[in-house]
Coordinates of C-alpha atoms in Angstrom, one line a residue:
M949 CA 10.3 -6.1 18.4
T950 CA 8.9 -7.5 15.9
I951 CA 6.5 -9.4 17.9
L952 CA 5.5 -6.4 19.9
A953 CA 5.2 -4.2 16.6
T954 CA 3.0 -6.6 14.9
I955 CA 0.6 -6.9 17.8
V956 CA 0.1 -2.8 17.8
L957 CA -0.1 -2.7 14.3
L958 CA -2.6 -5.3 13.6
G959 CA -4.5 -4.5 16.9
V960 CA -4.7 -1.2 16.3
L961 CA -6.0 -1.7 12.6
I962 CA -8.6 -4.0 13.5
F963 CA -9.9 -1.7 16.1
V964 CA -10.2 1.2 13.9
H965 CA -12.1 -1.1 11.2
E966 CA -14.5 -2.6 13.7
L967 CA -15.0 0.9 15.2
G968 CA -16.3 1.9 11.7
H969 CA -18.9 -1.0 11.7
F970 CA -19.7 0.1 14.8
W971 CA -20.5 3.6 14.6
A972 CA -22.4 3.5 11.5
A973 CA -24.1 0.9 13.0
K974 CA -25.1 2.9 15.9
A975 CA -25.6 6.2 13.3
V976 CA -28.4 4.1 11.8
G977 CA -30.1 2.1 14.6
V978 CA -28.9 -1.5 14.2
G979 CA -28.4 -3.1 17.2
V980 CA -24.8 -4.2 18.0
E981 CA -24.5 -7.8 20.2
R982 CA -20.4 -8.2 20.2
F983 CA -17.5 -5.8 19.6
S984 CA -14.5 -8.3 19.2
I985 CA -10.7 -7.4 18.7
G986 CA -9.4 -11.0 18.0
L987 CA -10.7 -14.0 17.2
G988 CA -11.2 -17.6 18.8
P989 CA -11.7 -17.6 22.8
R990 CA -12.3 -14.9 25.0
I991 CA -9.3 -13.6 27.2
W992 CA -11.4 -10.7 28.5
G993 CA -14.5 -8.5 28.4
F994 CA -17.4 -6.5 30.0
E995 CA -20.9 -5.6 28.5
R996 CA -22.3 -2.7 28.4
G997 CA -25.6 -0.7 26.6
G998 CA -26.9 -4.2 25.4
T999 CA -22.9 -4.8 23.6
E1000 CA -20.5 -7.0 25.0
Y1001 CA -17.1 -5.9 24.4
V1002 CA -14.3 -8.7 24.2
L1003 CA -10.7 -9.1 23.6
A1004 CA -10.1 -12.7 22.0
A1005 CA -6.8 -14.8 21.8
I1006 CA -5.8 -14.9 18.2
P1007 CA -4.8 -10.8 17.5
L1008 CA -5.2 -11.4 13.6
G1009 CA -8.9 -10.3 12.9
G1010 CA -12.3 -9.2 14.6
Y1011 CA -15.7 -8.4 14.1
V1012 CA -18.7 -6.7 15.0
K1013 CA -21.7 -8.9 15.7
M1014 CA -24.8 -7.1 14.5
Q1015 CA -28.4 -7.6 15.5
G1016 CA -30.0 -9.9 12.4
M1017 CA -27.3 -9.9 10.5
E1018 CA -27.2 -13.4 8.3
D1019 CA -29.7 -14.8 10.5
E1020 CA -31.5 -16.2 8.0
V1021 CA -28.3 -18.1 7.2
M1022 CA -27.9 -19.2 10.6
E1023 CA -31.0 -20.9 11.2
H1024 CA -30.5 -22.3 7.5
L1025 CA -27.5 -24.0 8.6
E1026 CA -29.0 -24.8 12.1
G1027 CA -31.7 -26.7 10.5
G1028 CA -34.5 -24.2 10.8
R1029 CA -37.0 -22.8 8.3
G1030 CA -34.4 -22.6 5.4
D1031 CA -35.7 -20.1 2.9
A1032 CA -38.6 -18.9 4.5
P1033 CA -38.4 -15.3 5.1
R1034 CA -38.0 -13.9 8.2
R1035 CA -39.8 -11.1 9.6
P1036 CA -37.1 -8.2 11.2
R1037 CA -37.1 -7.3 14.5
E1038 CA -36.4 -3.4 15.6
G1039 CA -32.8 -3.0 15.3
D1040 CA -31.9 -5.5 12.9
F1041 CA -29.5 -4.9 10.3
D1042 CA -31.2 -7.1 7.7
G1043 CA -34.4 -4.8 8.1
R1044 CA -32.6 -1.5 7.6
P1045 CA -33.1 -0.2 4.1
I1046 CA -30.0 -0.7 1.4
W1047 CA -28.3 2.7 1.1
A1048 CA -27.9 2.0 5.8
R1049 CA -27.2 -1.3 4.9
A1050 CA -24.2 -0.2 2.3
F1051 CA -23.2 2.6 4.5
V1052 CA -22.4 0.0 7.3
I1053 CA -20.3 -2.5 5.7
S1054 CA -18.5 0.1 3.6
A1055 CA -17.8 2.2 7.3
G1056 CA -15.1 -0.1 7.9
V1057 CA -12.9 0.7 4.9
A1058 CA -13.9 4.1 5.0
M1059 CA -12.4 4.4 8.5
N1060 CA -9.1 2.5 7.8
M1061 CA -8.5 5.7 4.7
L1062 CA -9.6 8.4 7.1
F1063 CA -7.1 6.7 10.0
A1064 CA -4.2 6.7 7.2
F1065 CA -4.8 9.9 6.6
V1066 CA -4.7 11.2 10.0
L1067 CA -1.4 9.5 10.4
Y1068 CA 0.4 10.6 7.3
T1069 CA -1.3 14.0 8.2
S1070 CA 0.1 13.9 11.8
V1071 CA 3.7 12.8 10.9
A1072 CA 4.1 15.8 8.6
A1073 CA 2.6 17.9 11.3
F1074 CA 5.0 16.8 14.2
W1075 CA 8.1 15.2 11.9
G1076 CA 7.4 17.3 8.6
Y1077 CA 7.1 15.9 5.2
R1078 CA 9.7 13.3 3.5
D1079 CA 11.6 15.7 0.7
M1080 CA 14.8 14.3 -1.0
A1081 CA 18.0 16.0 -0.6
T1082 CA 19.0 16.4 -4.0
T1083 CA 18.8 18.2 -6.9
R1084 CA 20.8 15.8 -9.3
V1085 CA 19.1 14.5 -12.2
M1086 CA 19.4 10.2 -12.5
A1087 CA 17.3 9.8 -15.7
V1088 CA 15.0 11.6 -17.9
D1089 CA 11.9 10.2 -19.2
E1090 CA 11.6 11.4 -22.8
T1091 CA 8.6 9.8 -23.8
S1092 CA 6.4 11.8 -21.0
L1093 CA 8.0 15.2 -21.7
P1094 CA 5.4 17.5 -23.5
A1095 CA 5.6 19.6 -26.1
G1096 CA 7.9 22.7 -25.6
T1097 CA 10.0 20.7 -23.0
E1098 CA 11.7 18.1 -25.6
A1099 CA 15.3 20.1 -24.7
L1100 CA 15.3 18.4 -21.2
A1101 CA 16.1 15.2 -22.7
G1102 CA 19.4 16.5 -22.8
L1103 CA 20.4 16.5 -19.1
T1104 CA 23.0 14.9 -18.4
P1105 CA 22.7 12.5 -15.6
G1106 CA 24.3 13.5 -12.1
A1107 CA 23.9 17.1 -13.6
E1108 CA 22.7 19.3 -10.7
I1109 CA 19.8 21.6 -11.5
V1110 CA 20.8 25.0 -9.7
G1111 CA 18.0 27.2 -11.6
V1112 CA 14.4 26.4 -12.7
G1113 CA 13.5 29.9 -13.9
P1114 CA 13.4 32.4 -10.8
V1115 CA 13.6 29.3 -8.5
V1116 CA 17.1 28.1 -7.1
P1117 CA 16.5 25.0 -6.0
E1118 CA 17.8 23.1 -2.6
L1119 CA 15.6 20.2 -2.7
W1120 CA 14.2 17.9 -5.0
G1121 CA 10.6 19.2 -4.0
D1122 CA 11.9 23.0 -5.1
V1123 CA 12.5 21.5 -8.8
R1124 CA 9.1 19.7 -8.8
R1125 CA 7.4 22.9 -7.7
G1126 CA 9.8 25.2 -9.6
L1127 CA 8.3 22.8 -12.7
V1128 CA 5.0 22.4 -11.9
D1129 CA 3.6 26.1 -10.4
A1130 CA 5.6 27.9 -13.6
V1131 CA 3.5 30.4 -15.4
P1132 CA 2.8 29.0 -18.7
G1133 CA 5.7 30.2 -21.4
P1134 CA 9.5 30.3 -21.6
L1135 CA 11.3 29.2 -18.9
T1136 CA 15.1 28.6 -18.1
V1137 CA 16.6 25.4 -16.6
E1138 CA 20.1 25.9 -15.4
T1139 CA 22.8 22.9 -14.6
V1140 CA 25.8 22.5 -13.3
D1141 CA 28.5 19.5 -13.3
P1142 CA 28.4 20.5 -16.6
S1143 CA 27.2 23.8 -16.8
A1144 CA 24.3 23.9 -19.5
R1145 CA 21.2 26.0 -19.8
F1146 CA 17.8 24.8 -21.2
E1147 CA 15.0 26.7 -22.9
I1148 CA 11.7 25.3 -22.5
R1149 CA 8.5 26.5 -22.9
I1150 CA 5.6 25.5 -20.0
P1151 CA 2.3 24.3 -21.0
E1152 CA -0.6 25.7 -20.1
D1153 CA -2.0 22.5 -19.2
P1154 CA -2.2 21.4 -15.6
D1155 CA -1.8 18.1 -16.2
A1156 CA 1.1 18.3 -18.7
R1157 CA 3.4 20.2 -16.2
L1158 CA 2.6 17.5 -13.9
A1159 CA 4.1 14.7 -16.6
L1160 CA 6.9 17.5 -17.1
A1161 CA 7.7 17.2 -13.0
G1162 CA 7.7 13.6 -13.4
A1163 CA 9.3 12.9 -16.2
L1164 CA 12.7 14.1 -14.4
Q1165 CA 13.9 11.5 -12.2
Y1166 CA 16.3 12.6 -8.8
W1167 CA 19.3 11.0 -8.4
I1168 CA 19.8 7.8 -6.1
D1169 CA 23.0 6.3 -5.4
A1170 CA 23.2 2.4 -6.2
V1171 CA 23.6 1.9 -2.3
V1172 CA 21.5 -1.3 -1.2
G1173 CA 19.0 -0.2 1.9
R1174 CA 17.3 -3.4 2.5
V1175 CA 18.1 -7.3 1.3
E1176 CA 14.8 -8.5 0.9
P1177 CA 14.6 -12.3 2.4
G1178 CA 15.1 -15.3 -0.2
T1179 CA 15.7 -13.1 -3.0
P1180 CA 19.2 -13.6 -5.2
A1181 CA 20.7 -10.6 -2.8
A1182 CA 20.0 -12.4 0.3
D1183 CA 21.7 -15.8 -1.2
A1184 CA 24.9 -13.9 -2.3
S1185 CA 25.3 -12.3 1.1
M1186 CA 24.3 -9.2 0.0
E1187 CA 24.2 -6.6 2.8
A1188 CA 22.7 -3.0 3.6
G1189 CA 25.2 -0.3 2.9
D1190 CA 26.6 -2.3 -0.4
R1191 CA 27.3 0.3 -3.0
V1192 CA 26.8 -1.5 -6.4
T1193 CA 29.8 -0.5 -9.2
S1194 CA 29.2 -2.9 -11.4
V1195 CA 26.6 -5.3 -13.1
A1196 CA 28.2 -8.1 -15.8
G1197 CA 31.1 -6.0 -16.0
V1198 CA 29.0 -3.1 -16.7
P1199 CA 29.7 -0.2 -14.5
V1200 CA 26.9 1.6 -12.6
A1201 CA 26.6 4.8 -11.2
N1202 CA 23.4 5.2 -10.1
W1203 CA 20.1 3.2 -9.0
A1204 CA 18.6 3.4 -12.3
E1205 CA 21.9 2.4 -14.4
M1206 CA 21.7 -0.9 -11.9
V1207 CA 18.1 -1.7 -12.4
R1208 CA 18.4 -1.1 -16.4
E1209 CA 21.7 -3.5 -16.2
I1210 CA 19.8 -6.1 -13.8
G1211 CA 16.5 -6.3 -15.9
A1212 CA 18.2 -6.7 -19.0
R1213 CA 19.3 -10.4 -17.9
P1214 CA 16.5 -12.4 -16.2
G1215 CA 17.4 -16.0 -15.4
E1216 CA 21.3 -15.1 -15.9
R1217 CA 24.0 -16.1 -13.6
V1218 CA 26.0 -12.4 -13.3
E1219 CA 28.9 -10.9 -11.2
I1220 CA 27.6 -7.7 -8.8
G1221 CA 30.8 -5.6 -8.1
V1222 CA 30.2 -4.0 -4.6
L1223 CA 32.0 -1.9 -2.2
R1224 CA 31.3 -2.6 1.3
G1225 CA 32.9 0.1 3.0
E1226 CA 36.2 0.5 1.2
T1227 CA 36.5 -2.8 0.5
P1228 CA 35.6 -3.9 -3.2
L1229 CA 33.8 -7.4 -3.4
V1230 CA 32.7 -9.5 -6.3
R1231 CA 29.1 -11.5 -5.9
A1232 CA 28.0 -14.1 -8.3
V1233 CA 24.2 -14.2 -8.6
E1234 CA 21.4 -16.1 -10.3
L1235 CA 18.7 -13.1 -10.8
E1236 CA 15.3 -13.9 -10.6
S1237 CA 13.3 -13.7 -13.8
V1238 CA 9.9 -11.9 -13.5
G1239 CA 7.3 -10.2 -15.8
D1240 CA 4.4 -12.1 -17.6
G1241 CA 6.5 -14.4 -20.4
E1242 CA 6.6 -11.9 -23.2
E1243 CA 8.5 -9.3 -21.3
E1244 CA 11.0 -10.9 -18.8
R1245 CA 13.0 -9.1 -16.5
G1246 CA 15.6 -9.7 -14.1
R1247 CA 15.5 -9.1 -10.6
L1248 CA 18.0 -9.0 -7.7
G1249 CA 16.0 -8.4 -4.6
V1250 CA 17.1 -4.9 -3.2
V1251 CA 15.7 -2.0 -2.3
Q1252 CA 17.5 1.1 -2.4
T1253 CA 18.4 4.0 0.2
L1254 CA 16.5 6.9 -0.8
P1255 CA 18.1 10.7 0.1
E1256 CA 15.3 11.7 2.4
V1257 CA 15.2 14.6 4.7
A1258 CA 12.2 15.6 6.9
V1259 CA 11.4 19.5 6.3
P1260 CA 8.9 21.0 8.8
V1261 CA 5.6 22.1 7.2
R1262 CA 2.4 24.4 8.7
P1263 CA -0.6 23.0 9.8
G1264 CA -1.9 23.4 6.5
Q1265 CA 0.7 21.7 4.4
A1266 CA 0.4 19.0 6.7
V1267 CA -3.0 18.0 5.7
A1268 CA -2.2 18.2 1.9
A1269 CA 0.8 16.2 2.4
G1270 CA -1.4 13.6 4.1
W1271 CA -3.8 14.1 1.4
D1272 CA -1.1 13.5 -1.4
E1273 CA 0.7 10.5 0.4
T1274 CA -2.6 8.6 0.9
V1275 CA -3.9 9.1 -2.6
G1276 CA -0.3 8.0 -3.9
I1277 CA -0.3 4.7 -1.3
T1278 CA -4.1 3.9 -2.7
R1279 CA -2.9 4.1 -6.3
L1280 CA 0.0 2.5 -5.7
I1281 CA -1.6 -0.4 -4.0
L1282 CA -4.0 -0.6 -6.9
G1283 CA -1.3 -0.3 -9.5
F1284 CA 0.5 -3.5 -8.0
L1285 CA -2.8 -5.4 -7.9
G1286 CA -3.3 -4.7 -11.6
D1287 CA -0.1 -5.5 -12.3
L1288 CA -0.5 -9.0 -10.2
V1289 CA -3.4 -10.0 -12.1
T1290 CA -1.5 -9.0 -16.1
G1291 CA 1.8 -11.0 -14.7
S1292 CA 3.9 -8.0 -14.7
V1293 CA 4.9 -8.7 -10.7
S1294 CA 5.6 -11.9 -9.6
P1295 CA 3.2 -13.8 -7.4
R1296 CA 6.2 -14.5 -5.1
D1297 CA 6.1 -11.0 -3.9
V1298 CA 2.6 -11.4 -2.0
G1299 CA 3.2 -11.8 1.6
S1300 CA 1.3 -12.9 4.9
I1301 CA 1.8 -12.3 8.3
G1302 CA 5.5 -13.4 8.3
T1303 CA 6.2 -10.6 5.7
I1304 CA 3.9 -8.0 7.8
A1305 CA 6.0 -9.0 10.8
V1306 CA 9.3 -8.4 9.5
A1307 CA 8.1 -5.4 7.6
S1308 CA 6.7 -4.1 11.4
G1309 CA 10.1 -5.0 13.1
E1310 CA 11.8 -3.0 10.5
A1311 CA 9.5 0.1 10.5
A1312 CA 9.6 0.1 14.4
S1313 CA 13.5 -0.2 14.6
Q1314 CA 13.5 3.3 12.5
G1315 CA 11.2 5.3 14.7
V1316 CA 8.0 6.1 15.4
A1317 CA 7.7 8.2 12.4
T1318 CA 8.2 5.2 10.2
F1319 CA 6.2 3.0 12.0
L1320 CA 3.4 5.2 11.8
R1321 CA 4.0 6.0 8.3
F1322 CA 3.9 2.1 7.9
M1323 CA 0.6 1.7 9.6
A1324 CA -1.1 4.3 7.2
L1325 CA 0.5 1.9 4.5
F1326 CA -1.0 -1.0 5.8
S1327 CA -4.1 1.2 6.7
V1328 CA -4.9 1.7 2.7
N1329 CA -3.8 -2.0 2.1
L1330 CA -6.4 -3.5 4.8
A1331 CA -9.1 -1.0 3.0
I1332 CA -8.6 -2.2 -0.5
L1333 CA -8.2 -5.6 0.3
N1334 CA -11.6 -5.6 2.2
M1335 CA -13.2 -4.2 -0.7
L1336 CA -12.4 -6.6 -3.0
P1337 CA -15.5 -8.3 -4.6
I1338 CA -14.8 -11.8 -2.8
P1339 CA -18.2 -13.1 -0.4
V1340 CA -17.3 -12.7 3.1
L1341 CA -15.1 -9.5 2.4
D1342 CA -16.9 -6.3 2.8
G1343 CA -16.8 -6.0 -0.9
G1344 CA -18.7 -9.5 -1.3
H1345 CA -21.5 -8.0 1.0
M1346 CA -21.6 -4.7 -0.9
V1347 CA -21.8 -6.7 -4.2
F1348 CA -24.8 -8.6 -2.5
L1349 CA -26.4 -5.3 -1.9
G1350 CA -26.0 -4.3 -5.8
I1351 CA -27.7 -7.7 -7.0
E1352 CA -30.5 -6.8 -4.3
L1353 CA -30.6 -3.4 -5.6
V1354 CA -31.0 -4.3 -9.1
R1355 CA -33.7 -7.3 -8.5
G1356 CA -35.4 -5.8 -5.9
E1357 CA -35.2 -8.7 -3.4
K1358 CA -32.6 -10.2 -1.8
L1359 CA -30.5 -13.4 -2.8
S1360 CA -32.1 -16.6 -1.3
V1361 CA -30.5 -18.2 1.8
K1362 CA -28.9 -21.2 -0.2
Q1363 CA -27.7 -18.4 -2.9
R1364 CA -25.9 -16.7 -0.1
I1365 CA -24.2 -19.6 1.7
R1366 CA -22.9 -21.1 -1.7
W1367 CA -21.4 -18.0 -2.7
S1368 CA -20.4 -17.4 0.9
K1369 CA -18.3 -20.9 0.9
V1370 CA -16.7 -19.8 -2.6
G1371 CA -15.4 -17.0 -1.0
V1372 CA -13.9 -18.8 2.1
W1373 CA -12.3 -20.7 0.0
V1374 CA -10.8 -17.8 -2.2
V1375 CA -9.7 -16.4 1.0
L1376 CA -7.9 -19.5 2.1
G1377 CA -6.5 -19.9 -1.1
I1378 CA -4.7 -16.9 -0.8
M1379 CA -3.7 -17.0 2.8
V1380 CA -2.3 -20.6 2.0
W1381 CA -0.6 -19.0 -1.2
A1382 CA 0.7 -15.7 1.2
L1383 CA 2.0 -18.2 3.8
G1384 CA 3.6 -20.4 1.3
N1385 CA 5.5 -17.5 -0.1
D1386 CA 6.6 -16.5 3.5
L1387 CA 8.0 -20.2 4.2
L1388 CA 9.9 -20.3 1.1
R1389 CA 11.6 -16.8 1.8
F1390 CA 12.4 -17.9 5.0
L1391 CA 13.8 -21.1 3.7
G1392 CA 16.0 -19.0 1.3
L1393 CA 14.1 -20.8 -1.8

């Protein structure tokens, strides 16, 4: 299952990415000499319309060979005319204007983003969107409460919201909509367990209403959904389904309390109380220390179980849900890259083909909808990584075009070769780093 899921995932996404380049090249009159899915020796293929379509042996990449693209570079490497300018032929990539070349180069990334949007929309249309089957409050971020809503800081963790103005919520999405869509002005929020009423004033600014909804966190039980390989939790033989009841002797009732207690103990050896079925257990764990050196925090290495349910939607709602999820995942991945640069997340969190394979197998085992959503997430990830400004990636080629636009002429062949070599070493370094992380996780280190 894991091997098959990984091959399907990579094969489909590589095909989609290269198809974007292919269609864009054809649209602006660039000849395509080869369309290859996979790298290395050819397994199967055929030729049609002047293009050779190939399935290659190694399913870890693919490419579209466009007529005239980097021919000057190849001539230089083969001992040809070096830096002497070459007159482009009809249909050559290098003979098209900058806007056309930029369109072709960015089309792969655009196709990956569009594909993710289509997948998220399709999953929402056929399986419904995911909402949280709870109206209980886990925590309130007081710093995010806009003026006039400060009373909500008094919400008791575990309290169930039963009224948001005229809205009687059944799911957490109802709570959010009750706050975001409310008419600006006075509003009453009611809870039970304990019973309480909170009088607030809804702001007029839509962003402030979104901040208000985001300040309230829905309840998540401190139940392990998945144990990440090679982490302290894995070393301590914790399992999916374990309910964490205490950290270092401090009782915890929900996920936020567990994260708070673990985060406050970076690098410490602590006892984690868990309930496995009806059996209470204690696990001794040496927590990881992650952070930038100034704000270290502890890490256990477990993923939560969300109280999700599927809610049927109309076609228009499916499109909106697909858009929201695509934008949300994009922001999440960009935020992770930013945190990686600043040191807010550990470099050990970066994975390679091993991590992809494990996650693909787990997603596939949870059903078609989950696998398609994981494919959409990975499609966004592939798009963002391809747009990094590293020579040999699409983003690097876009940088070259930007320089050409400013200078009025291309970089010389020698300059492009020099920067491309740098890009190759950077990409190889990232691959070795990520593969090393996978190996360390596999070895439990």
